[in-house]
Amino acid sequence: MSDKIAYSRHGDIAVLSVQNPPVNALSQAVRQGLLDGVTRAEGDTGVRAVLIVGEGRAFFAGADITEFGKPPMEPYLPDLINRIEASPLIVVASMHGVSLGGGLEVALGCHYRIAVPSARVGLPEVHLGLIPGAGGTQRLHRLTGVEAALDVMTTGRQIGAAKAHELGIIDEIRDGDPRDNGIAYAEQLLVDGAAPRPVSGLPLPAAIDWDGAFEATLARSKGQISPAWCVRAIQASYENDFAEGLKAERKIFFDLMQTDQRKGMIHAFFSERAVGNLPELKGVAPRPVAHIAVIGGGTMGAGIATAALLAGLRVHLLEMSPEAGEAARERIAGNLAGALKRGKINDEQHATILNSALQIVTSYDTLAEVDLVIEAVFEDMEVKKAVFGELDRVCKPGAVLASNTSYLDINEIAATTSRPGDVLGLHFFSPAHVMKLLEVVVADKTAPEVAATGFALGKALGKISARAGVCDGFIGNRILSTYRTCADHMILDGASPYQIDTALEAFGFAMGPFAVADLAGLDIGWAVRKRKRAEGLDSRARDTTYADKLCEDGHFGQKTGKGYYDYAGGARARVPNPDVLPLIEAERAAQGITPRTFTDEEIVRRYMASMVNEAAKVVGEGIARRPLDVDMVLLFGYGFPRYRGGPLKWADIVGLDGLLSDIKAYADTDPYFWQPAPLLTELVATGRTFDDLNKEG
Ligand code: 3H9
């Protein structure tokens, strides 16, 4: 027997306890152990029932994802589950923690299912670019009906025990120890004379309009294909017998296993967990943080304060005047009302947060006791330096001093204090209580425990935190500035903002760059362009000014009702702003450019090549430690499609040599913009990928 399964007897019940920490993934050794356990129970004199129960945190978290992409190893999960279901003994699953994917499919192969009230079940395979591949699409709807089964599979969401019971997935809910519960339930079933009850033998529920459901699911999935294939897999159960249905499911599962979407999503799954796990911070203890201060109560400061309050921290919010303080309180109250409405907090928590956890203050002297400060004032170096001077004066020794700047030099800010080791950047994304990304900007003198504190705070706030070094724009905004410039160049040469947005939204971005600019506010890009021009643009750089003219006329995007688009019909009913194309045409004429046509394919290729090239520079210079850090920044802060894994995973998949050749070809007409990243050149020369660098750590 595998050491992953402990076999024991409790009267006439054989208990198979699964021990594969941390989450009992169904690895080869676990599958083998379960198979051996069932076989042994069947030959064990006096055994009349088998109980399968997980040790530790979960029943089963599903198939072992680390085995994906490698040759499958026997026993295969669908065969094991069929074997369990075919047992002449009664087989009971006692579920606690999560039963996900193959884990729920094992439970569906058992004849009876009991769970503790806190148990959660789900079929999250679509989040990995797959469908359930061990009978889930052939069994679940026989218990729940097609509509509920499709909802569970196509959303991949977890459902609680009570709901699962209501849907017929779980037979019994009982509080207590899962093993004791399972034994008691199995004993009761034996007393009642219960027989094995294979789900595969249950009648099929009413069929639905399969083509309609397929198309509707495809349309909802924003370019991701696996959710729609859940429909086809269930449909297969109506077209032939159970064994043929399983074969059809298996074929779809393996076809999806070969797709780039599966590769991208599994890369995202592991990178999401690795990004906050920096080798250099292993064993470094963060400083305790229970009470923070936020300097500035504008949209960003109020959002940061809201995130901290929702995470249970005390917050002092500093504003310059009582009136500004009141406005900040109202912003936070508005954010909290949203959280209350969505059930994130209850009435009592809402009242406690507003009445005691949040304090609006106007004097730096009140900040003497806080553990960490986040400055979120106007993006101006002199203003920031003045704030940090005050913080240095009043904050207790060991307090962490953070700036939320999006691009300013944290080294310069730190140098204005007497404690640069305590200073770092914590770059939130707006709205800060909603957006998942946090860039933890580690400056030259930031102490390791201060960096670790940034990551610990990010975790407490439920963020995905990525380490960034100091440069203009850190990881995300630096890369954004490059691909956005690439888009502007394509506009000068003949593309329209609307064609570019449409092409990139079809590629999978949540929004195209011009719709994003309208959402963020065109004044932000305008300020950056003015700053860069003031610093002195390289004479070889192409510049565009048509967007400045929109700003000069007071059009800042959604907040003023007009930008690249006109929002008279509301944010979702955008239409092109008719003023924009004439401005572009005038600029082309002024620069003597004869416009040419672009295909959508060329737009995506150039845009992505510029993104990958800049990302490679960011990694090569050590601003990002690993390619996966860039991928997670773009995924969680910039609307990059998850099913493509991130720009550097995408680059690995499409091939680095082809991208480098294209970059070199583009450089023929604009050698300044298209300078190949040394790291990209090196990877191509040595036949390696970005993912190889991730593995090197
Ligand atoms: C499937 O089942 C296919 C079948 O239909 C058909 C097959 C033929 N495998 O997230 P955490 C690791 S597809 C391997 O930090 P939490 C994870 O990487 C599968 N490893 O904890 C991490 O490792 P590390 C369907 C796994 O408490 C550690 O466990 N199932 C797996 O926040 C702790 O994880 C899923 O998609 C796995 N299946 O969340 C479930 N799961 O410590 C995916 C986790 O080295 N998993 N690990 O970084 C999850 O959703 C969450 O991990 C879970 C725990 C909710 C279980």
CSV table of N, CA, C and O and ligand atoms in Angstrom, one decimal, residues 22-23 25 57 61-65 68 77 98 100-102 105 124-125 128 132-134 158 250 253 269-270 273, ligand 1:
chain,number,residue,atom,x,y,z
A,22,PRO,N,0.0,19.4,1.4
A,22,PRO,CA,-0.9,20.1,2.3
A,22,PRO,C,-2.4,20.0,2.0
A,22,PRO,O,-3.2,20.2,2.9
A,23,VAL,N,-2.8,19.5,0.8
A,23,VAL,CA,-4.2,19.6,0.5
A,23,VAL,C,-4.8,18.3,-0.1
A,23,VAL,O,-5.8,18.3,-0.8
A,25,ALA,N,-3.8,16.4,-2.7
A,25,ALA,CA,-3.9,16.3,-4.2
A,25,ALA,C,-3.8,14.8,-4.6
A,25,ALA,O,-3.1,14.0,-3.9
A,57,ARG,N,-6.2,19.3,6.1
A,57,ARG,CA,-7.1,20.5,5.7
A,57,ARG,C,-8.2,20.2,4.8
A,57,ARG,O,-9.1,21.0,4.7
A,61,ALA,N,-8.0,18.2,-2.9
A,61,ALA,CA,-8.0,19.5,-3.6
A,61,ALA,C,-8.1,19.2,-5.1
A,61,ALA,O,-8.0,20.1,-5.9
A,62,GLY,N,-8.2,17.9,-5.5
A,62,GLY,CA,-8.3,17.6,-7.0
A,62,GLY,C,-7.1,16.8,-7.5
A,62,GLY,O,-6.2,16.4,-6.7
A,63,ALA,N,-7.0,16.7,-8.8
A,63,ALA,CA,-5.9,16.0,-9.4
A,63,ALA,C,-4.6,16.8,-9.0
A,63,ALA,O,-4.7,18.0,-8.7
A,64,ASP,N,-3.5,16.1,-9.1
A,64,ASP,CA,-2.2,16.8,-8.7
A,64,ASP,C,-1.8,17.6,-9.9
A,64,ASP,O,-1.3,17.1,-11.0
A,65,ILE,N,-1.9,18.9,-9.8
A,65,ILE,CA,-1.7,19.8,-11.0
A,65,ILE,C,-0.2,19.7,-11.4
A,65,ILE,O,0.1,20.0,-12.6
A,68,PHE,N,0.4,17.6,-14.5
A,68,PHE,CA,-0.2,18.0,-15.8
A,68,PHE,C,1.0,18.4,-16.8
A,68,PHE,O,1.9,19.0,-16.4
A,77,LEU,N,-7.2,8.5,-13.0
A,77,LEU,CA,-8.3,8.8,-12.0
A,77,LEU,C,-9.7,8.3,-12.5
A,77,LEU,O,-10.4,7.8,-11.6
A,98,VAL,N,-12.0,21.4,1.5
A,98,VAL,CA,-12.5,21.5,0.1
A,98,VAL,C,-12.4,20.1,-0.5
A,98,VAL,O,-11.6,19.2,-0.2
A,100,LEU,N,-12.4,19.4,-4.4
A,100,LEU,CA,-12.4,20.2,-5.6
A,100,LEU,C,-12.0,19.3,-6.8
A,100,LEU,O,-11.2,18.4,-6.6
A,101,GLY,N,-12.5,19.6,-8.0
A,101,GLY,CA,-12.1,18.9,-9.2
A,101,GLY,C,-12.2,17.4,-9.0
A,101,GLY,O,-13.2,16.8,-8.6
A,102,GLY,N,-11.1,16.7,-9.3
A,102,GLY,CA,-11.0,15.3,-9.1
A,102,GLY,C,-11.4,14.8,-7.7
A,102,GLY,O,-11.9,13.7,-7.5
A,105,GLU,N,-15.0,14.6,-7.8
A,105,GLU,CA,-15.3,13.5,-8.7
A,105,GLU,C,-15.1,12.1,-8.0
A,105,GLU,O,-15.9,11.2,-8.2
A,124,PRO,N,-13.4,23.3,-10.2
A,124,PRO,CA,-12.7,24.5,-10.7
A,124,PRO,C,-11.8,24.3,-12.0
A,124,PRO,O,-11.0,25.1,-12.3
A,125,GLU,N,-12.0,23.2,-12.6
A,125,GLU,CA,-11.1,22.8,-13.8
A,125,GLU,C,-11.0,24.0,-14.8
A,125,GLU,O,-10.0,24.2,-15.4
A,128,LEU,N,-8.2,26.2,-14.8
A,128,LEU,CA,-7.0,25.7,-15.3
A,128,LEU,C,-7.0,25.5,-16.8
A,128,LEU,O,-6.1,24.8,-17.4
A,132,PRO,N,-13.8,19.2,-16.1
A,132,PRO,CA,-13.7,18.0,-15.2
A,132,PRO,C,-13.4,16.8,-16.1
A,132,PRO,O,-14.1,16.6,-17.1
A,133,GLY,N,-12.4,16.0,-15.7
A,133,GLY,CA,-12.0,14.9,-16.6
A,133,GLY,C,-12.0,13.5,-16.0
A,133,GLY,O,-11.5,12.6,-16.5
A,134,ALA,N,-12.7,13.4,-14.9
A,134,ALA,CA,-12.8,12.1,-14.2
A,134,ALA,C,-14.2,11.8,-13.9
A,134,ALA,O,-14.6,11.3,-12.8
A,158,GLN,N,-16.7,27.7,-5.8
A,158,GLN,CA,-16.9,26.7,-4.8
A,158,GLN,C,-18.3,27.0,-4.1
A,158,GLN,O,-18.7,28.1,-4.0
A,250,ARG,N,-13.2,12.5,-21.7
A,250,ARG,CA,-11.8,12.3,-21.7
A,250,ARG,C,-11.1,12.9,-22.9
A,250,ARG,O,-10.1,13.5,-22.8
A,253,PHE,N,-11.1,16.6,-22.5
A,253,PHE,CA,-10.1,16.9,-21.4
A,253,PHE,C,-8.7,16.9,-22.0
A,253,PHE,O,-7.9,17.9,-21.8
A,269,PHE,N,-1.7,29.9,-12.1
A,269,PHE,CA,-2.0,29.2,-10.8
A,269,PHE,C,-0.8,29.2,-10.0
A,269,PHE,O,-0.8,29.6,-8.8
A,270,PHE,N,0.3,28.7,-10.5
A,270,PHE,CA,1.5,28.5,-9.7
A,270,PHE,C,2.2,29.9,-9.5
A,270,PHE,O,2.7,30.1,-8.4
A,273,ARG,N,0.9,32.0,-6.7
A,273,ARG,CA,1.3,31.5,-5.3
A,273,ARG,C,2.8,31.8,-5.1
A,273,ARG,O,3.3,32.0,-4.0
B,1,3H9,C1,-8.6,18.2,-11.7
B,1,3H9,O1,-8.9,17.8,-10.6
B,1,3H9,C2,-8.7,17.4,-13.0
B,1,3H9,C3,-9.7,16.3,-12.8
B,1,3H9,O2,-11.0,16.7,-13.1
B,1,3H9,C4,-9.4,15.2,-13.8
B,1,3H9,C5,-8.1,14.6,-13.7
B,1,3H9,C6,-7.9,13.4,-14.7
B,1,3H9,N1,-2.3,19.9,-7.1
B,1,3H9,O3,-3.5,27.6,-2.6
B,1,3H9,P1,-2.7,27.3,-1.4
B,1,3H9,C7,-0.6,23.4,-3.6
B,1,3H9,S1,-7.8,19.7,-11.8
B,1,3H9,C8,-1.0,20.2,-6.7
B,1,3H9,O4,-1.5,28.2,-1.1
B,1,3H9,P2,-5.0,27.7,0.2
B,1,3H9,C9,-0.4,24.8,-3.9
B,1,3H9,O5,0.4,24.9,-5.1
B,1,3H9,C10,-7.5,20.2,-10.2
B,1,3H9,N2,-0.8,21.2,-5.7
B,1,3H9,O6,-3.6,27.1,-0.1
B,1,3H9,C11,0.4,25.2,-2.7
B,1,3H9,O7,1.7,24.8,-2.8
B,1,3H9,P3,2.9,25.7,-2.2
B,1,3H9,C12,-8.7,20.9,-9.6
B,1,3H9,C13,-1.8,21.8,-5.2
B,1,3H9,O8,-5.4,27.2,1.5
B,1,3H9,C14,-0.3,24.4,-1.6
B,1,3H9,O9,-0.9,23.3,-2.2
B,1,3H9,N3,-8.5,21.5,-8.4
B,1,3H9,C15,-3.1,21.6,-5.6
B,1,3H9,O10,-5.1,29.2,-0.1
B,1,3H9,C16,-1.3,25.2,-0.8
B,1,3H9,O11,-2.2,25.8,-1.7
B,1,3H9,C17,-8.1,22.7,-8.2
B,1,3H9,O12,-8.0,23.5,-9.2
B,1,3H9,C18,-3.3,20.6,-6.6
B,1,3H9,N4,-4.6,20.3,-7.0
B,1,3H9,O13,-6.0,27.1,-1.0
B,1,3H9,C19,-7.8,23.2,-6.9
B,1,3H9,N5,-3.9,22.5,-4.9
B,1,3H9,O14,2.7,25.7,-0.7
B,1,3H9,C20,-6.6,24.1,-6.8
B,1,3H9,C21,-3.1,23.2,-4.2
B,1,3H9,O15,4.2,24.9,-2.6
B,1,3H9,N6,-6.2,24.5,-5.5
B,1,3H9,N7,-1.8,22.8,-4.3
B,1,3H9,O16,2.8,27.0,-2.8
B,1,3H9,C22,-6.9,25.5,-4.8
B,1,3H9,O17,-7.9,26.1,-5.3
B,1,3H9,C23,-6.3,25.9,-3.5
B,1,3H9,O18,-4.9,25.6,-3.5
B,1,3H9,C24,-7.0,25.3,-2.3
B,1,3H9,C25,-6.2,25.7,-1.0
B,1,3H9,C26,-8.4,25.9,-2.2
B,1,3H9,C27,-7.0,23.8,-2.4
